Coordinates of C-alpha atoms in Angstrom, one line a residue:
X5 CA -14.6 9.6 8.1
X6 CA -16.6 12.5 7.5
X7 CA -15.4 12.5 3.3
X8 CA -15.3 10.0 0.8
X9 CA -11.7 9.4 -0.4
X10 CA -10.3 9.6 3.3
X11 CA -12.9 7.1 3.9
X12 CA -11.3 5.0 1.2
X13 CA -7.9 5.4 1.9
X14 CA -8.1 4.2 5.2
X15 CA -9.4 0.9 4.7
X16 CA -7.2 0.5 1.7
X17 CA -3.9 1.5 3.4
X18 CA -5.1 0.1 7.2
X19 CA -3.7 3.5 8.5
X20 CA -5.6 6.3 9.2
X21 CA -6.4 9.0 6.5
X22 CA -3.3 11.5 7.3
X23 CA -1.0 8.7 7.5
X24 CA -2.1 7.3 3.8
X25 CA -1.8 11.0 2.3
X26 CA -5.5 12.1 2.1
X27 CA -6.5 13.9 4.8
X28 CA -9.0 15.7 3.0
X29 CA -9.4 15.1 -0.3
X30 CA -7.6 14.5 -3.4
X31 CA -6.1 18.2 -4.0
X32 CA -2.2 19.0 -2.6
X33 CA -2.2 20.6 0.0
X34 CA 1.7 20.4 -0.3
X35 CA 1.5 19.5 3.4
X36 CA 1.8 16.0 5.4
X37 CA -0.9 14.2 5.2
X38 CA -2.8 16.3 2.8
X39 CA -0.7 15.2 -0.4
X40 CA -4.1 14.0 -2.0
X41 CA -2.4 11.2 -3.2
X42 CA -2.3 7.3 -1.7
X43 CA 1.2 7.7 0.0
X44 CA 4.1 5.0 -1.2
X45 CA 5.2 4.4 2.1
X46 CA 1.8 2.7 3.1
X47 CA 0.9 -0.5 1.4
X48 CA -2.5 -1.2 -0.6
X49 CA -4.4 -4.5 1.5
X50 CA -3.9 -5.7 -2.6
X51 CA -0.5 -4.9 -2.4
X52 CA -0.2 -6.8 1.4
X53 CA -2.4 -10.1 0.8
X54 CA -0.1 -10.6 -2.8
X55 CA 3.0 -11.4 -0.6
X56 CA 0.3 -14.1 0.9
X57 CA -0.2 -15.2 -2.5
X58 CA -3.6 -13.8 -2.8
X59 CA -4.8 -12.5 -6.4
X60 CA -6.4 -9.3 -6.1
X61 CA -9.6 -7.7 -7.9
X62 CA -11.2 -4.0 -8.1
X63 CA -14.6 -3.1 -9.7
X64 CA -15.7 0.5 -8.7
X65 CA -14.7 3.9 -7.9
X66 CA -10.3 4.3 -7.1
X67 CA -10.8 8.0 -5.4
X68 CA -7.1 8.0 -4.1
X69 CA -5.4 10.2 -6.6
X70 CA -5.3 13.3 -8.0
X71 CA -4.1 12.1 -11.5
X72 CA -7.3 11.1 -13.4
X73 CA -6.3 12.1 -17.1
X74 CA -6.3 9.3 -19.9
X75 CA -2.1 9.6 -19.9
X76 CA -2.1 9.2 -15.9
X77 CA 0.4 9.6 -14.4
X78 CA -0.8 5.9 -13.6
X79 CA 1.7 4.4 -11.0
X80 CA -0.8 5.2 -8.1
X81 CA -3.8 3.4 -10.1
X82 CA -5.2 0.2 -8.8
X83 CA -3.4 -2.3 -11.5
X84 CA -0.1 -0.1 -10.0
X85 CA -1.3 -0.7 -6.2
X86 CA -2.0 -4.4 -6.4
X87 CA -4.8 -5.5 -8.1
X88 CA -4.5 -7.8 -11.2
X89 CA -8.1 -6.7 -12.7
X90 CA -9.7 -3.3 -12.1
X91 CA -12.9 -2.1 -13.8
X92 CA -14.4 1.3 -12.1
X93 CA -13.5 5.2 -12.3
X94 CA -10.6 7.0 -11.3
X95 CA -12.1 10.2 -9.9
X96 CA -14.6 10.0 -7.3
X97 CA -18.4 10.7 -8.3
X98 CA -20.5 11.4 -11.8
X99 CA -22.8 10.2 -13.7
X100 CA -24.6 7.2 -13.3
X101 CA -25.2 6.7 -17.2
X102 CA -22.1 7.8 -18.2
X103 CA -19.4 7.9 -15.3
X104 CA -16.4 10.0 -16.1
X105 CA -12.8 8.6 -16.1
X106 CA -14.1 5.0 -16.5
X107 CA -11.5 2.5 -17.7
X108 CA -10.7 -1.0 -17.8
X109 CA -7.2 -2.3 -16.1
X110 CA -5.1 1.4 -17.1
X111 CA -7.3 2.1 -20.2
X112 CA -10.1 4.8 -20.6
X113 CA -13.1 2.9 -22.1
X114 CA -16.8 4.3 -22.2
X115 CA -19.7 2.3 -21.8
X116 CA -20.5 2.3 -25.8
X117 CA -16.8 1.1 -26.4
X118 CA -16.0 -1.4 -23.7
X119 CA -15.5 -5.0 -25.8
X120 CA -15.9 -7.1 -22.4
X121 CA -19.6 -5.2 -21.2
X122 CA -22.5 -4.7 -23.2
X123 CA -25.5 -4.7 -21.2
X124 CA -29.1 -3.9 -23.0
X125 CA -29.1 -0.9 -20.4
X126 CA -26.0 0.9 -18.5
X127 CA -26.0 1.4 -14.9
X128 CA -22.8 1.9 -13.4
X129 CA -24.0 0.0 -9.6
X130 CA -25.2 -2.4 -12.2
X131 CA -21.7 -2.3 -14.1
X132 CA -19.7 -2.6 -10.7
X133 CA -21.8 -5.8 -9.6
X134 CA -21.4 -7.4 -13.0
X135 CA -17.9 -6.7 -13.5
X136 CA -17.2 -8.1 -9.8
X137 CA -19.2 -11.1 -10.7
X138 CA -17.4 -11.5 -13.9
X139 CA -13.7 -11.4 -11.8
X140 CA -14.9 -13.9 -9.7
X141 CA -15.9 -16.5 -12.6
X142 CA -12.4 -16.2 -14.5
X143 CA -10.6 -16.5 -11.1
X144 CA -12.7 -19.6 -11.0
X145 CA -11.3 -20.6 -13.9
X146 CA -8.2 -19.8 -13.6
X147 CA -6.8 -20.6 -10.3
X148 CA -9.7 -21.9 -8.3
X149 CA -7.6 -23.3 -5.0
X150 CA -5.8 -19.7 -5.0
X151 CA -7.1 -17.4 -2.4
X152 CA -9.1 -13.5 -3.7
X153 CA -9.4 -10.3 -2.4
X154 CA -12.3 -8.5 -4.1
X155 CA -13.2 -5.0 -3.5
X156 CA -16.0 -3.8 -4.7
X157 CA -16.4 0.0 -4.6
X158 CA -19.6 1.1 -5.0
X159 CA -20.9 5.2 -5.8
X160 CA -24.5 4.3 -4.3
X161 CA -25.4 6.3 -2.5
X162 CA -23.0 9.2 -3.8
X163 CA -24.7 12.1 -5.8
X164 CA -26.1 12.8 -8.3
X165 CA -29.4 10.8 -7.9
X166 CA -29.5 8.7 -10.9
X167 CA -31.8 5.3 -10.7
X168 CA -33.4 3.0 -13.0
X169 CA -37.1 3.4 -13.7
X170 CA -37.9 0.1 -12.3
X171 CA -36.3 0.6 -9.0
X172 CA -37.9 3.6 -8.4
X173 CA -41.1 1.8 -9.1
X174 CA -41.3 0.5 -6.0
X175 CA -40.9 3.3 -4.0
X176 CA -43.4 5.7 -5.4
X177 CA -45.6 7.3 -3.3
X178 CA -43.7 6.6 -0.4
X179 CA -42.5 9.4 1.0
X180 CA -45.6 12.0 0.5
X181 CA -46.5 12.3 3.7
X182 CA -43.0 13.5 4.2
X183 CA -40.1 12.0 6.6
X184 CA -42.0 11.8 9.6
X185 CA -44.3 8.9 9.0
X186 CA -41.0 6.9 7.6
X187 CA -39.3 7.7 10.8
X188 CA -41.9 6.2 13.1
X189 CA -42.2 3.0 11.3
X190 CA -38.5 2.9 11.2
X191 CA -37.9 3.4 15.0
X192 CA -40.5 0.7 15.4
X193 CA -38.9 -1.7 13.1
X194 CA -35.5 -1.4 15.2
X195 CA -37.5 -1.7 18.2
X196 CA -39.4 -5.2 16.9
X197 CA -35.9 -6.2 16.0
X198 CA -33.9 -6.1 18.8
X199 CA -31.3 -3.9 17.3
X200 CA -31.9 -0.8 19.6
X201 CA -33.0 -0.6 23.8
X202 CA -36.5 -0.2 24.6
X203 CA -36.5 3.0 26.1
X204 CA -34.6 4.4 23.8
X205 CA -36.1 7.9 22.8
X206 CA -36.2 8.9 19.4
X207 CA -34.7 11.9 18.9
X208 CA -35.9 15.4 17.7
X209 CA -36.9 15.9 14.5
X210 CA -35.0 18.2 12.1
X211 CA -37.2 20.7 9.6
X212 CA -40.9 20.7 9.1
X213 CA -42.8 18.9 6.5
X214 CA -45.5 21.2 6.4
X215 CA -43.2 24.1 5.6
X216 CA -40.8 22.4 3.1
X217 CA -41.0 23.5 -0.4
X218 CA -40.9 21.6 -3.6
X219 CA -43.1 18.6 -1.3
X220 CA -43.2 17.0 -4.5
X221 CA -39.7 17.3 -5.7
X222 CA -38.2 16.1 -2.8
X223 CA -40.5 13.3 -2.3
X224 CA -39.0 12.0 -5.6
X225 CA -35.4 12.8 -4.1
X226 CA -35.8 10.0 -1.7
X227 CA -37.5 7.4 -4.0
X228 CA -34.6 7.6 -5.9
X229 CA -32.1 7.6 -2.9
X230 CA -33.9 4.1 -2.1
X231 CA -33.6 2.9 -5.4
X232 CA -30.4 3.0 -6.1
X233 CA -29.4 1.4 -2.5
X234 CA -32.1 -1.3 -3.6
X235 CA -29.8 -1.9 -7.2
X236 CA -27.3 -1.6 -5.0
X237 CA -28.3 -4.5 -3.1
X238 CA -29.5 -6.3 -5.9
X239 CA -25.8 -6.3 -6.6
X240 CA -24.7 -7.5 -3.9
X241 CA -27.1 -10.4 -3.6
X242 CA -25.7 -11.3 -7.3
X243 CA -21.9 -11.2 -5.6
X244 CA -22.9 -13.7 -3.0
X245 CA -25.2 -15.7 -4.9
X246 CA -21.7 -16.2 -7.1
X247 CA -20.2 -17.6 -3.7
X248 CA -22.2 -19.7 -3.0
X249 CA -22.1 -21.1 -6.7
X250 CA -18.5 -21.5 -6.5
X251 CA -19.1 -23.0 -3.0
X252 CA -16.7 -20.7 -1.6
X253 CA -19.2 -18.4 0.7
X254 CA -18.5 -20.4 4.0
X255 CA -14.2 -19.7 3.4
X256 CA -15.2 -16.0 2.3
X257 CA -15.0 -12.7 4.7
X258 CA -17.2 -9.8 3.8
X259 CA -16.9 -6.4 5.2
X260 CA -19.6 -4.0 4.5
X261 CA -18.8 0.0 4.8
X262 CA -20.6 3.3 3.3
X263 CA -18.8 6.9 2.7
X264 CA -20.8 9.6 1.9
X265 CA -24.0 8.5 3.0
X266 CA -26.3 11.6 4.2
X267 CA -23.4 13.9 2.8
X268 CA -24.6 17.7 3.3
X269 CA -23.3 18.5 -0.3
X270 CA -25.7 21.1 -2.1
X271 CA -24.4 19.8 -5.0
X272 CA -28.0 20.0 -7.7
X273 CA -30.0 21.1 -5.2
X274 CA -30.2 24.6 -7.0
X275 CA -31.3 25.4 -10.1
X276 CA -29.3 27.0 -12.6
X277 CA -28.6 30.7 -12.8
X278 CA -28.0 30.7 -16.3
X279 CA -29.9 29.3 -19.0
X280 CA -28.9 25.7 -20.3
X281 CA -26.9 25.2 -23.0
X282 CA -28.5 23.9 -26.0
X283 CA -26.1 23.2 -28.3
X284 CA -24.2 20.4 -26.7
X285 CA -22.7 18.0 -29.3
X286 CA -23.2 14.3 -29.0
X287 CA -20.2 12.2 -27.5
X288 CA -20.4 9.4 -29.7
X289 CA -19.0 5.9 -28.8
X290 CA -15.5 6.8 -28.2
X291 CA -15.8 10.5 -26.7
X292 CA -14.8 10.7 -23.2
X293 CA -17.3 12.2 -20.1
X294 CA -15.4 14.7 -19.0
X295 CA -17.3 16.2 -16.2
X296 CA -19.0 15.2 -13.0
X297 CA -21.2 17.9 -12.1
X298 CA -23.3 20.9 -14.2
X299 CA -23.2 22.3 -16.8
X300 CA -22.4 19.2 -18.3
X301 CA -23.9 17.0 -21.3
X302 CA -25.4 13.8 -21.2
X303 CA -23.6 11.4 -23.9
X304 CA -26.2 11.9 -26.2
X305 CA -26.2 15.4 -26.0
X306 CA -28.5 16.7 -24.0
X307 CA -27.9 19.3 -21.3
X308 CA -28.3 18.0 -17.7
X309 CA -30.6 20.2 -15.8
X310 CA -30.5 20.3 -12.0
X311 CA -32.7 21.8 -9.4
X312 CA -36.1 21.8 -8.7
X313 CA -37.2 21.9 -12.1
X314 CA -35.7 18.3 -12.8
X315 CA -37.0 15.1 -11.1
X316 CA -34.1 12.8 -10.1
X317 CA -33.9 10.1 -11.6
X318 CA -33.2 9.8 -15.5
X319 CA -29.5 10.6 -17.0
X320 CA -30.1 14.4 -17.7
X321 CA -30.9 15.3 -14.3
X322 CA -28.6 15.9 -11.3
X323 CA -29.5 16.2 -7.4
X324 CA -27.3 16.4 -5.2
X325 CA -28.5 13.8 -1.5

């Protein structure tokens, strides 16, 4: 669908959106279908495939209620809806160094405080792959002849741009000559590859290069846009590498699906009116993100600048896609 969490609830419930409750998004509407909350009289697939005596796993973004505070309520969570182990966010987007709302089965954690993930550098794709993996080694362990769901909900490629230095290595430099070039070699690709007709025309191109301000800028936008689907898939790749470890990649089903992608969200795109604030305090290790778009902090306590005047990228900047 045209949104994220209706996107999410429809797979999840295997009804359409109105029918799960989200319609739209995740605000009441105090109308059918637009409850902005998972409805209890669809089923979760988690909820479905336990009466098959599947266990059930979640790493990623929930997006399916409005209820996203520490205290819940928590009954329309994912350990409520099915899934024995969940490690993601509640609420649907933020930052990618510091996601707000993230928790660990019905618990708030932060990525300083979290006993079970320590990595050298947080990322939350990186987080989401690694925690998936992680589920799929204890079920190993645990009940290896039992069947698993896994769903793996990734934010790439929601806003903000946030990517890791060495992913946006790789794509430096390639996007100056603006989207035109890309587009040709694209086209030709699909061509080469069978995967579109011959005479199929390419269509007209939207915006002009030449007139497009802040070249720079938004060259950087979509270096960082292919970085983080490249960590992304760098994920993924660590998921079914675990497969075929466990020799289990041949019995295994995997469904690929992307929400958001090419959203026309303005979202960091402009910079701030008003000056930035300065004297953010530090979160600490236990301190809670509490925000998902400016003004907002990063968790050491810098203010997060959008616009322009910020290359995407690093934790205190946010551009929206």
């Amino acid at each position: 669908t045209a949104r994220c969490c209706p996107t999410r609830a429809s797979p999840l419930s295997g009804v359409y959106q109105h029918q799960a409750g989200i319609g739209l998004m995740t605000g009441n509407k105090n109308l059918p279908g637009y409850q902005g909350e998972l409805g209890r009289n669809v089923m979760t697939i988690a909820e479905a495939l336990g009466t098959a005596g599947y266990r059930s796993y979640m790493s990623g973004k929930w997006h399916v209620t409005r209820f996203t505070r520490p205290e819940g309520p928590k009954d329309n969570w994912p350990i409520q809806r099915g899934f024995e182990k969940f490690y993601g966010t509640i609420i649907g987007a933020g930052s990618f160094y510091d996601p707000a709302t993230l928790c660990r089965g019905n618990t708030f954690i932060t990525p300083l405080n979290d006993k079970e993930y320590q990595p050298k550098t947080y990322y939350y794709t990186d987080a989401i792959s690694d925690n998936a993996v992680s589920f799929l080694r204890q079920h190993a362990k645990d009940s290896p002849e039992t069947p698993l769901f896994l769903y793996v909900s990734y934010t790439t490629a929601h806003w903000p741009m946030h990517a890791l230095p060495k992913d946006i290595a790789k794509y430096k430099g390639k996007y100056d000559e603006g989207f035109t070039p890309i587009r040709k070699k694209r086209y030709k690709r699909l061509k080469e590859l069978g995967l579109i007709k011959q005479d199929l025309k390419l269509s007209t191109k939207s915006g002009d290069w030449e007139k497009t301000q802040n070249k720079e800028w938004e060259a950087r936008n979509m270096e960082v846009y292919a970085a983080m689907i490249d960590n992304m898939d760098q994920g993924i790749s660590r998921i079914v590498a675990e497969f075929k470890k466990q020799k289990t990649l041949d019995d295994t089903l995997i469904f690929y699906l992307q929400d958001n992608g090419g959203c026309a969200e303005g979202f960091g795109r402009y910079k701030s009116s008003r000056p930035y604030r300065t004297n953010y305090k530090p979160l600490g290790r236990d301190g809670f993100q509490t925000k998902i778009w400016p003004p907002m902090q990063t968790r050491d306590g810098r203010p997060v600048r959008n616009g322009p005047d910020a290359m995407a990228g690093p934790a205190n900047s946010f551009t929206g896609v």
